[in-house]
Amino acid sequence: MKYKLTPELSSDDWNEFCSRFHFSTTDLPHVQAIYLALFPLVNSYAYYSLEQDLDSVSAAHYAYGFVTLGNGVDEMSELYLSHEQVKEAYIVDCLSLMILSKAYEEFADLVEKQSGLFLNELSFLGDTYSLDLLPQIYDHLMPDDIHLTEGHMIRPLKTAALILLLDKKPHTSIRQLCNTCATCRNLSCPSRKIPSKSLPHTYGAMQIFNVK
């Protein structure tokens, strides 16, 4: 199944943005100007299944899928880099992670409504479940706007593969389903509550600043 997502940032998100990515409030006008230019380029979709047909996933109820922001985000970042505007490219990377968080929340809400179940855990491949599941998920969903390279890299870059564990009983908010922020490598997780300078760099930051 394919579903058009409409993630966007609100006025309440900017304090979290500054805290999460270590920007000062004086940077906000510039960041928000870039966001206004970026937002029309976001073409977000969820490709997903409510079938319990994945190897290695033994949960009684789950859904799985891809969430993507489309190619426009990557192209804007590459445009800034081609003009050696490194800071602006990094801001695009950070903004896209915030927008992805909104897309995850919207996707989780969609799955709850369609399944009649409640989200118990939001899991990204590489955390609880092996990345070896990626080709199987891709073959099941055949997403027309997402490509899997021979090296199993997903394009567009701002795309994630998720498994949503579901339950018949309601749990807590999606933002409170994870308590391992200090060690988690998933910087775009909507549950993140603990920004930390010791966390690994995002993929975009590694490309922009040539660090690992």
Tab-separated table of C-alpha atoms in Angstrom:
chain	number	residue	atom	x	y	z
A	1	MET	CA	0.000	0.000	0.000
A	2	LYS	CA	1.072	3.566	-0.670
A	3	TYR	CA	-0.005	6.619	1.308
A	4	LYS	CA	0.811	10.299	0.834
A	5	LEU	CA	2.180	11.838	4.046
A	6	THR	CA	2.074	15.541	4.874
A	7	PRO	CA	4.730	16.126	7.548
A	8	GLU	CA	5.555	19.696	8.484
A	9	LEU	CA	7.104	21.610	11.341
A	10	SER	CA	5.075	23.902	13.563
A	11	SER	CA	6.050	26.915	15.623
A	12	ASP	CA	6.341	24.647	18.673
A	13	ASP	CA	9.139	22.606	17.062
A	14	TRP	CA	11.857	25.233	16.810
A	15	ASN	CA	13.050	25.074	20.419
A	16	GLU	CA	13.405	21.299	20.042
A	17	PHE	CA	15.295	21.827	16.778
A	18	CYS	CA	17.822	24.143	18.444
A	19	SER	CA	18.299	21.781	21.392
A	20	ARG	CA	18.540	18.638	19.291
A	21	PHE	CA	21.047	19.969	16.753
A	22	HIS	CA	22.832	22.546	18.923
A	23	PHE	CA	21.812	25.703	17.078
A	24	SER	CA	21.389	29.012	18.867
A	25	THR	CA	18.175	31.007	18.718
A	26	THR	CA	20.032	33.648	16.690
A	27	ASP	CA	20.376	31.052	13.909
A	28	LEU	CA	16.616	30.518	13.701
A	29	PRO	CA	15.718	33.175	11.079
A	30	HIS	CA	18.246	31.639	8.671
A	31	VAL	CA	17.110	28.089	9.505
A	32	GLN	CA	13.449	28.989	9.040
A	33	ALA	CA	14.176	30.670	5.694
A	34	ILE	CA	15.812	27.456	4.484
A	35	TYR	CA	12.843	25.473	5.790
A	36	LEU	CA	10.444	27.626	3.743
A	37	ALA	CA	12.519	26.860	0.645
A	38	LEU	CA	12.801	23.160	1.505
A	39	PHE	CA	9.189	22.439	2.408
A	40	PRO	CA	7.737	22.563	-1.166
A	41	LEU	CA	10.381	20.008	-2.217
A	42	VAL	CA	9.286	17.426	0.352
A	43	ASN	CA	7.384	14.616	-1.361
A	44	SER	CA	6.715	12.213	1.486
A	45	TYR	CA	5.128	8.778	1.173
A	46	ALA	CA	4.720	5.623	3.203
A	47	TYR	CA	4.883	2.256	1.457
A	48	TYR	CA	3.666	-0.364	3.884
A	49	SER	CA	1.999	-3.680	4.626
A	50	LEU	CA	-0.169	-4.920	7.474
A	51	GLU	CA	0.617	-8.561	6.637
A	52	GLN	CA	2.645	-10.665	9.086
A	53	ASP	CA	4.839	-12.207	6.381
A	54	LEU	CA	8.434	-11.278	7.258
A	55	ASP	CA	11.134	-13.775	8.163
A	56	SER	CA	12.652	-13.309	11.613
A	57	VAL	CA	9.750	-11.212	12.947
A	58	SER	CA	7.819	-13.386	15.378
A	59	ALA	CA	5.462	-10.782	16.854
A	60	ALA	CA	1.766	-11.621	16.723
A	61	HIS	CA	0.804	-8.238	15.277
A	62	TYR	CA	2.980	-5.867	13.301
A	63	ALA	CA	3.204	-3.665	10.239
A	64	TYR	CA	6.234	-2.695	8.214
A	65	GLY	CA	7.163	-0.224	5.560
A	66	PHE	CA	9.288	2.569	4.147
A	67	VAL	CA	8.860	6.246	4.935
A	68	THR	CA	10.545	8.662	2.531
A	69	LEU	CA	10.799	12.406	1.985
A	70	GLY	CA	11.522	12.014	-1.726
A	71	ASN	CA	14.393	13.183	-3.919
A	72	GLY	CA	13.867	16.934	-3.524
A	73	VAL	CA	15.503	17.038	-0.099
A	74	ASP	CA	18.639	15.289	-1.384
A	75	GLU	CA	18.786	17.581	-4.399
A	76	MET	CA	18.586	20.731	-2.277
A	77	SER	CA	21.402	19.532	-0.033
A	78	GLU	CA	23.537	18.643	-3.072
A	79	LEU	CA	22.842	22.070	-4.597
A	80	TYR	CA	24.151	23.819	-1.499
A	81	LEU	CA	27.219	21.570	-1.455
A	82	SER	CA	27.927	22.251	-5.123
A	83	HIS	CA	28.130	25.951	-4.185
A	84	GLU	CA	30.281	25.164	-1.119
A	85	GLN	CA	27.537	26.333	1.251
A	86	VAL	CA	28.351	23.724	3.858
A	87	LYS	CA	26.374	25.203	6.732
A	88	GLU	CA	23.230	25.489	4.648
A	89	ALA	CA	23.584	21.863	3.484
A	90	TYR	CA	23.917	20.777	7.104
A	91	ILE	CA	20.798	22.756	8.059
A	92	VAL	CA	18.879	20.949	5.294
A	93	ASP	CA	20.076	17.641	6.725
A	94	CYS	CA	18.915	18.567	10.227
A	95	LEU	CA	15.570	19.914	9.027
A	96	SER	CA	14.916	16.767	7.034
A	97	LEU	CA	15.461	14.624	10.134
A	98	MET	CA	12.886	16.687	12.009
A	99	ILE	CA	10.445	16.351	9.116
A	100	LEU	CA	11.089	12.596	9.015
A	101	SER	CA	10.152	12.419	12.679
A	102	LYS	CA	6.800	13.979	11.829
A	103	ALA	CA	6.377	11.523	8.969
A	104	TYR	CA	7.007	8.568	11.314
A	105	GLU	CA	4.330	9.831	13.679
A	106	GLU	CA	1.842	10.256	10.839
A	107	PHE	CA	2.653	6.756	9.536
A	108	ALA	CA	2.203	5.206	12.986
A	109	ASP	CA	-1.164	6.940	13.362
A	110	LEU	CA	-2.226	5.618	9.941
A	111	VAL	CA	-1.265	2.040	10.871
A	112	GLU	CA	-3.171	2.236	14.149
A	113	LYS	CA	-6.309	3.445	12.406
A	114	GLN	CA	-6.167	0.861	9.624
A	115	SER	CA	-5.232	-2.114	11.813
A	116	GLY	CA	-7.482	-1.300	14.765
A	117	LEU	CA	-4.490	-2.023	17.003
A	118	PHE	CA	-2.143	0.123	19.066
A	119	LEU	CA	1.525	0.878	18.577
A	120	ASN	CA	3.729	-0.940	21.083
A	121	GLU	CA	7.175	-0.313	19.629
A	122	LEU	CA	8.648	1.565	16.684
A	123	SER	CA	11.711	-0.286	15.424
A	124	PHE	CA	14.177	0.607	12.670
A	125	LEU	CA	16.136	-2.010	10.770
A	126	GLY	CA	19.585	-2.291	12.279
A	127	ASP	CA	18.300	-1.920	15.842
A	128	THR	CA	16.102	-4.814	17.007
A	129	TYR	CA	15.827	-6.372	13.563
A	130	SER	CA	18.641	-7.168	11.149
A	131	LEU	CA	19.330	-5.171	8.021
A	132	ASP	CA	19.190	-8.541	6.233
A	133	LEU	CA	15.404	-8.045	6.177
A	134	LEU	CA	15.746	-5.011	3.900
A	135	PRO	CA	15.693	-6.856	0.529
A	136	GLN	CA	12.677	-8.904	1.643
A	137	ILE	CA	10.752	-5.784	2.691
A	138	TYR	CA	11.679	-4.096	-0.579
A	139	ASP	CA	10.545	-7.087	-2.657
A	140	HIS	CA	7.241	-7.280	-0.786
A	141	LEU	CA	6.430	-3.588	-1.165
A	142	MET	CA	8.025	-2.723	-4.541
A	143	PRO	CA	8.025	1.033	-3.794
A	144	ASP	CA	8.050	2.934	-7.079
A	145	ASP	CA	9.844	6.030	-5.732
A	146	ILE	CA	12.458	4.201	-3.642
A	147	HIS	CA	15.491	2.342	-4.947
A	148	LEU	CA	17.701	-0.239	-3.266
A	149	THR	CA	21.261	-0.334	-4.568
A	150	GLU	CA	23.342	-3.485	-4.940
A	151	GLY	CA	25.056	-2.500	-1.694
A	152	HIS	CA	21.657	-2.269	0.019
A	153	MET	CA	21.702	1.516	0.341
A	154	ILE	CA	18.283	3.144	0.133
A	155	ARG	CA	17.656	6.056	-2.208
A	156	PRO	CA	16.424	8.760	-1.582
A	157	LEU	CA	18.722	9.143	1.398
A	158	LYS	CA	15.986	10.460	3.668
A	159	THR	CA	14.169	7.144	3.682
A	160	ALA	CA	13.800	4.663	6.532
A	161	ALA	CA	12.610	1.072	6.837
A	162	LEU	CA	10.446	0.530	9.912
A	163	ILE	CA	8.725	-2.306	11.731
A	164	LEU	CA	5.817	-1.277	13.955
A	165	LEU	CA	4.964	-3.777	16.674
A	166	LEU	CA	1.267	-3.631	17.515
A	167	ASP	CA	-0.875	-4.704	20.442
A	168	LYS	CA	-4.563	-5.002	21.248
A	169	LYS	CA	-4.092	-2.784	24.304
A	170	PRO	CA	-3.172	0.902	24.134
A	171	HIS	CA	0.280	1.840	25.315
A	172	THR	CA	1.835	5.272	25.507
A	173	SER	CA	2.569	8.063	23.043
A	174	ILE	CA	4.911	7.354	20.154
A	175	ARG	CA	7.273	9.877	21.704
A	176	GLN	CA	7.583	7.750	24.852
A	177	LEU	CA	8.130	4.282	23.371
A	178	CYS	CA	11.917	4.320	23.647
A	179	ASN	CA	14.083	4.839	26.733
A	180	THR	CA	17.527	4.176	25.276
A	181	CYS	CA	18.304	7.567	23.763
A	182	ALA	CA	21.793	7.724	25.248
A	183	THR	CA	22.972	4.730	23.214
A	184	CYS	CA	20.579	4.722	20.237
A	185	ARG	CA	22.162	5.482	16.841
A	186	ASN	CA	18.867	6.416	15.204
A	187	LEU	CA	19.133	10.204	15.251
A	188	SER	CA	15.810	10.686	13.422
A	189	CYS	CA	13.744	8.694	15.920
A	190	PRO	CA	10.626	10.650	16.947
A	191	SER	CA	11.010	9.272	20.471
A	192	ARG	CA	14.399	10.919	21.070
A	193	LYS	CA	14.401	12.903	24.287
A	194	ILE	CA	18.144	13.182	25.042
A	195	PRO	CA	20.282	15.201	22.617
A	196	SER	CA	23.931	14.353	23.109
A	197	LYS	CA	27.158	15.600	21.571
A	198	SER	CA	28.545	12.076	21.916
A	199	LEU	CA	25.977	10.622	19.514
A	200	PRO	CA	27.246	9.605	16.052
A	201	HIS	CA	27.055	12.075	13.208
A	202	THR	CA	24.154	11.853	10.793
A	203	TYR	CA	24.862	10.475	7.313
A	204	GLY	CA	24.483	13.953	5.872
A	205	ALA	CA	26.898	15.450	8.380
A	206	MET	CA	29.499	12.801	7.563
A	207	GLN	CA	29.218	13.620	3.856
A	208	ILE	CA	29.222	17.380	4.402
A	209	PHE	CA	32.092	17.586	6.904
A	210	ASN	CA	34.004	14.514	5.670
A	211	VAL	CA	33.981	12.854	9.100
A	212	LYS	CA	33.131	9.371	10.391
